[in-house]
Short mmCIF file of C-alpha atoms in Angstrom, two decimals:
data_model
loop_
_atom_site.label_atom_id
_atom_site.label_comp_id
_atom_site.label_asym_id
_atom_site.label_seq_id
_atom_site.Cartn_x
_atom_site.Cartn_y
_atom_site.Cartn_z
CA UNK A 1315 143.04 64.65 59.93
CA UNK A 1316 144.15 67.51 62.38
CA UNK A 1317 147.05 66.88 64.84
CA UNK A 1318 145.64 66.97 68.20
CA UNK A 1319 148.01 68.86 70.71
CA UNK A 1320 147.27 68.98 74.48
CA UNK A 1321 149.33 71.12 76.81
CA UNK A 1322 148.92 71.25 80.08
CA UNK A 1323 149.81 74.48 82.24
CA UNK A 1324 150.59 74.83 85.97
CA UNK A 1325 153.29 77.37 86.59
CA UNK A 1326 152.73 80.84 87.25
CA UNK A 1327 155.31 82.23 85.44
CA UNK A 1328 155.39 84.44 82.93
CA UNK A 1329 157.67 82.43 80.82
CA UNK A 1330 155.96 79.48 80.84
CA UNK A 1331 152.45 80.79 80.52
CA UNK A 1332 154.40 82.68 76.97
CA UNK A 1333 155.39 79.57 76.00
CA UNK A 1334 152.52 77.59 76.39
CA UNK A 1335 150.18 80.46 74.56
CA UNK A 1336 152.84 80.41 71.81
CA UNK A 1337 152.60 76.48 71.23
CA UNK A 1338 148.37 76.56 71.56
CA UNK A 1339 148.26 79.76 69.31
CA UNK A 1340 150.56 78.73 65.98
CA UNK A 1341 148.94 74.87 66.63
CA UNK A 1342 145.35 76.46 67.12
CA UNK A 1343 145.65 78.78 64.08
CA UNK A 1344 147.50 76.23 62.19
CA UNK A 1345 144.39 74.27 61.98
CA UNK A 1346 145.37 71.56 65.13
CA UNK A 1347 143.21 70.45 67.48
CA UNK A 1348 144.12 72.39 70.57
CA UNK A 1349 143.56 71.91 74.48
CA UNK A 1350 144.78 73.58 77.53
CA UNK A 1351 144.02 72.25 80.78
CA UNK A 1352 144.88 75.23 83.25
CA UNK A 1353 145.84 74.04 86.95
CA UNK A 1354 147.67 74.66 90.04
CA UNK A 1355 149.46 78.53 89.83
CA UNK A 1356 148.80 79.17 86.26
CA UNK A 1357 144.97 78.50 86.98
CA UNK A 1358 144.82 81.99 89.18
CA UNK A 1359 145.95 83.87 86.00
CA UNK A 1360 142.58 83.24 84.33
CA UNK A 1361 140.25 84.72 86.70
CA UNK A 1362 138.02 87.26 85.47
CA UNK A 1363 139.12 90.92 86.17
CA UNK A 1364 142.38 89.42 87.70
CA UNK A 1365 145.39 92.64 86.50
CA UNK A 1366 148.67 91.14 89.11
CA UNK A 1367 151.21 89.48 85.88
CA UNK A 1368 152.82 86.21 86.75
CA UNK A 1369 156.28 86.94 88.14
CA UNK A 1370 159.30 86.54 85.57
CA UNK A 1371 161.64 83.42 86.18
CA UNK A 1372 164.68 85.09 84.72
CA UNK A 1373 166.16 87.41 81.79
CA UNK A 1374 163.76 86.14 79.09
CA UNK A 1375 160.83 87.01 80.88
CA UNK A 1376 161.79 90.91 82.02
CA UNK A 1377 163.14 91.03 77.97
CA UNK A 1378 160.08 90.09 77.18
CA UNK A 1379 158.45 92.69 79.31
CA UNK A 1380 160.06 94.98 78.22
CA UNK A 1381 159.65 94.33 74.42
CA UNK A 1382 156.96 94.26 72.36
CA UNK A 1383 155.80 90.39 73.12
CA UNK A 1384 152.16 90.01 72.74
CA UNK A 1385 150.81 89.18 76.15
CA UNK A 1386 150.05 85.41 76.89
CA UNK A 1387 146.50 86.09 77.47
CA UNK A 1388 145.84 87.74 74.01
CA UNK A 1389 147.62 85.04 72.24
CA UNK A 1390 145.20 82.10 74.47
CA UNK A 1391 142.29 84.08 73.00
CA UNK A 1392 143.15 84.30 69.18
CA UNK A 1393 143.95 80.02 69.77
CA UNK A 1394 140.29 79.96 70.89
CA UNK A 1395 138.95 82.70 68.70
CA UNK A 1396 140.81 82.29 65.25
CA UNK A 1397 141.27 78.13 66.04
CA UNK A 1398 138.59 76.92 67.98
CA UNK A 1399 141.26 75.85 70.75
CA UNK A 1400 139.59 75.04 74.50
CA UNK A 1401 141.02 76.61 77.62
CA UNK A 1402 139.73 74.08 80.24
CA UNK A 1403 140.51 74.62 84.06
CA UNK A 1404 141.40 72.13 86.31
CA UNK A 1405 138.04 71.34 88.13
CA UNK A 1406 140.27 70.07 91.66
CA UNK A 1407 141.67 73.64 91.39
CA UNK A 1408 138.61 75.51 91.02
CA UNK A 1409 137.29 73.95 94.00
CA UNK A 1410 140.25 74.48 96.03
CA UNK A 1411 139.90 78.52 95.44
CA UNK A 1412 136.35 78.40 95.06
CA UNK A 1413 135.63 79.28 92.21
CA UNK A 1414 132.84 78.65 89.13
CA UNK A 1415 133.13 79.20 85.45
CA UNK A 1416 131.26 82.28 85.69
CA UNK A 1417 134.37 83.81 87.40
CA UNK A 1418 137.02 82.50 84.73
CA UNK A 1419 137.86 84.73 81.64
CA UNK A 1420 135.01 84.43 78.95
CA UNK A 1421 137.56 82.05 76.57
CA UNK A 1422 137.71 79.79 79.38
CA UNK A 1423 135.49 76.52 79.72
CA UNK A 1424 133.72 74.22 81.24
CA UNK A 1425 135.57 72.73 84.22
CA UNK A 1426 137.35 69.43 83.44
CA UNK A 1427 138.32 66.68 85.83
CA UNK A 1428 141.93 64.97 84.83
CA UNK A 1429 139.91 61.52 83.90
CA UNK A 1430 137.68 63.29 81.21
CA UNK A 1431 141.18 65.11 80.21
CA UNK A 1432 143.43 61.96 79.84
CA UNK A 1433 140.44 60.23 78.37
CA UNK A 1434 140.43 62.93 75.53
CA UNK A 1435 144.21 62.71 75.36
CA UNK A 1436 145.00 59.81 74.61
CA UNK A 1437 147.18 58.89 71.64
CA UNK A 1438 147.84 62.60 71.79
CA UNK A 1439 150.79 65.20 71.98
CA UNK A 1440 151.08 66.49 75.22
CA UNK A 1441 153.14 69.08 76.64
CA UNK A 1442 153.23 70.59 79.99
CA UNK A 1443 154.96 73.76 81.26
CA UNK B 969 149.70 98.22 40.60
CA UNK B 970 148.93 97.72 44.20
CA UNK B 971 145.87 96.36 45.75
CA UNK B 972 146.81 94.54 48.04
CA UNK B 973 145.73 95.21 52.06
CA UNK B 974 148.93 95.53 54.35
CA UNK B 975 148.93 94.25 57.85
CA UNK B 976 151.42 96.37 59.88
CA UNK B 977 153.48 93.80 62.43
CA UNK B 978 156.58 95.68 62.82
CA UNK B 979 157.92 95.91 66.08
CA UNK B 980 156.31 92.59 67.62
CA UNK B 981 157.97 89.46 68.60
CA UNK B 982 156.84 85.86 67.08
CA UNK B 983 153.87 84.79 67.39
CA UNK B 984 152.77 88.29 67.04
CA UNK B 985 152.96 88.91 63.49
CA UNK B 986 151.52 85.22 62.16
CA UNK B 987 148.99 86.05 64.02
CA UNK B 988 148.65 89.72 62.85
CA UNK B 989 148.09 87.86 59.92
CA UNK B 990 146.12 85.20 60.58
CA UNK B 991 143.94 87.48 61.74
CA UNK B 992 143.31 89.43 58.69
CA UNK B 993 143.24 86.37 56.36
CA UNK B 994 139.88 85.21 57.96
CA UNK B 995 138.49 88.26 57.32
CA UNK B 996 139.60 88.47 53.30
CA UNK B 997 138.01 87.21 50.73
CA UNK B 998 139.24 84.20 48.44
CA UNK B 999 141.77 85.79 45.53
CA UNK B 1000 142.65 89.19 48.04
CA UNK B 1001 146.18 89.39 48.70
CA UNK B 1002 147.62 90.57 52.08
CA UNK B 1003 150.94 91.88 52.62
CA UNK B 1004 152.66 91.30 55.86
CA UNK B 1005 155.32 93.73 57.11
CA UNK B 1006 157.74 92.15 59.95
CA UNK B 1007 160.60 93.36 61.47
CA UNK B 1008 161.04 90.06 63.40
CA UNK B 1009 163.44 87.38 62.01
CA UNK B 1010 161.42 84.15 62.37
CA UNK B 1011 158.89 85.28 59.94
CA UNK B 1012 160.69 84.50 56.80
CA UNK B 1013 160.78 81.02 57.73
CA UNK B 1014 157.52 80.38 59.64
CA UNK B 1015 155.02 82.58 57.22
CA UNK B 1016 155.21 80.75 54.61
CA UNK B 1017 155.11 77.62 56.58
CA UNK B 1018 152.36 78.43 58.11
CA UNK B 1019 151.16 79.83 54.02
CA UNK B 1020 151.47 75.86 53.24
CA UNK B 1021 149.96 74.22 55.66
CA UNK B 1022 146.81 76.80 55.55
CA UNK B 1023 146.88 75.78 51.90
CA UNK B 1024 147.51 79.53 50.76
CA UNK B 1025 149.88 80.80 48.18
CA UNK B 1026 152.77 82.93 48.51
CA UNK B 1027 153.41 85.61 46.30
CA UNK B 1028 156.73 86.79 47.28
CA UNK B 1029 159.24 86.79 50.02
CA UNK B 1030 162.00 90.33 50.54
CA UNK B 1031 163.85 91.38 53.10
CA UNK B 1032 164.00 95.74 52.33
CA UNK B 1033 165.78 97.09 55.34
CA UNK B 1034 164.89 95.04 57.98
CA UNK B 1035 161.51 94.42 57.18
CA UNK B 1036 160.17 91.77 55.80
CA UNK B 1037 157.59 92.00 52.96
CA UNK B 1038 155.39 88.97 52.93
CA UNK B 1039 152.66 88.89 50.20
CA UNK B 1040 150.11 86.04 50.48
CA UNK B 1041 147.12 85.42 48.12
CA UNK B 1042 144.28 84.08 50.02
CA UNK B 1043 143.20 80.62 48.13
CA UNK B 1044 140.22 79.38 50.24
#
């Protein structure tokens, strides 16, 4: 049976938004079960059309600028493109910036409430950056 | 005799070229082999992890300069 990994992102950074795209991407492709539940400043960074980049937290993140890193948002889309992983935004948050679905990314999905998340989590890995 | 596709990930940074790869595995066909070029570190180790778990088989592993050369035969 497939691990099921849950991570949970609310930071705007760039580092943690790499990290968390480099945990769902290798799980997703791996052949885990993967969820992201996308909330308070990380939300904003998966609006449709959106080009501002989270701000860098310290020396990894402008190295990582500066290298060749794939982005955070093209590694989110192979985890939902080559592993079936689901981006799911933070339905409190959504409401708070009113917004719908049809003005998240297209790999983004339906908006989720934290009871149906910790519900679907439980007995789960869970990380949270 | 070489026939085996190459997929290019020098010059990116972990996850980039597992997923450079992972990429062109879905697309292959069962018994095509792929061979990954990688100039970052972390592939030697986490290829062919990632070549067991997926339940592929690894043809060879070398290190030629700086570059890794990964061949993987795809098994299903």
């Amino acid at each position: 049976m497939a691990r099921r990994l849950f991570i949970v992102c609310v930071t705007g950074t760039r580092e943690k938004l790499q990290m968390a795209a480099m945990f769902a991407s290798v799980a997703a492709a791996t052949g885990d079960e993967v969820s992201v539940f996308l909330s308070m400043n990380a939300l904003p960074y998966f609006i449709k059309g959106r080009v501002a980049e989270p701000p860098v937290e310290g020396e990894m993140g402008t190295l990582m600028e500066q290298k060749g890193v794939p982005p955070f948002k093209q590694l989110f889309q192979q985890a939902v493109q080559l592993g079936d992983a689901k981006l799911l935004p933070c339905s409190m948050a959504l409401d708070l910036m009113r917004l719908s679905k049809d003005s998240m990314d297209e790999e983004v999905g339906p908006p989720t409430g934290l009871t149906r998340f910790l519900s679907d989590a439980e007995g789960a890995q869970l990380l949270t950056f | 005799m070489n026939d085996c596709k190459i997929v290019d990930a020098r010059n990116t940074f972990c996850p980039g070229p597992l997923m450079e790869l992972i990429t062109y595995m879905k697309q292959a066909s069962v018994g095509d082999t792929l061979e990954l070029l990688s100039t970052d570190d972390g592939s030697g180790a986490d290829v062919p992890e990632w070549v067991n778990k997926a339940g592929h088989e690894l043809v060879s592993k070398e290190r030629v300069e700086g570059v890794w050369h990964i061949r993987i035969r795809k098994a299903k």
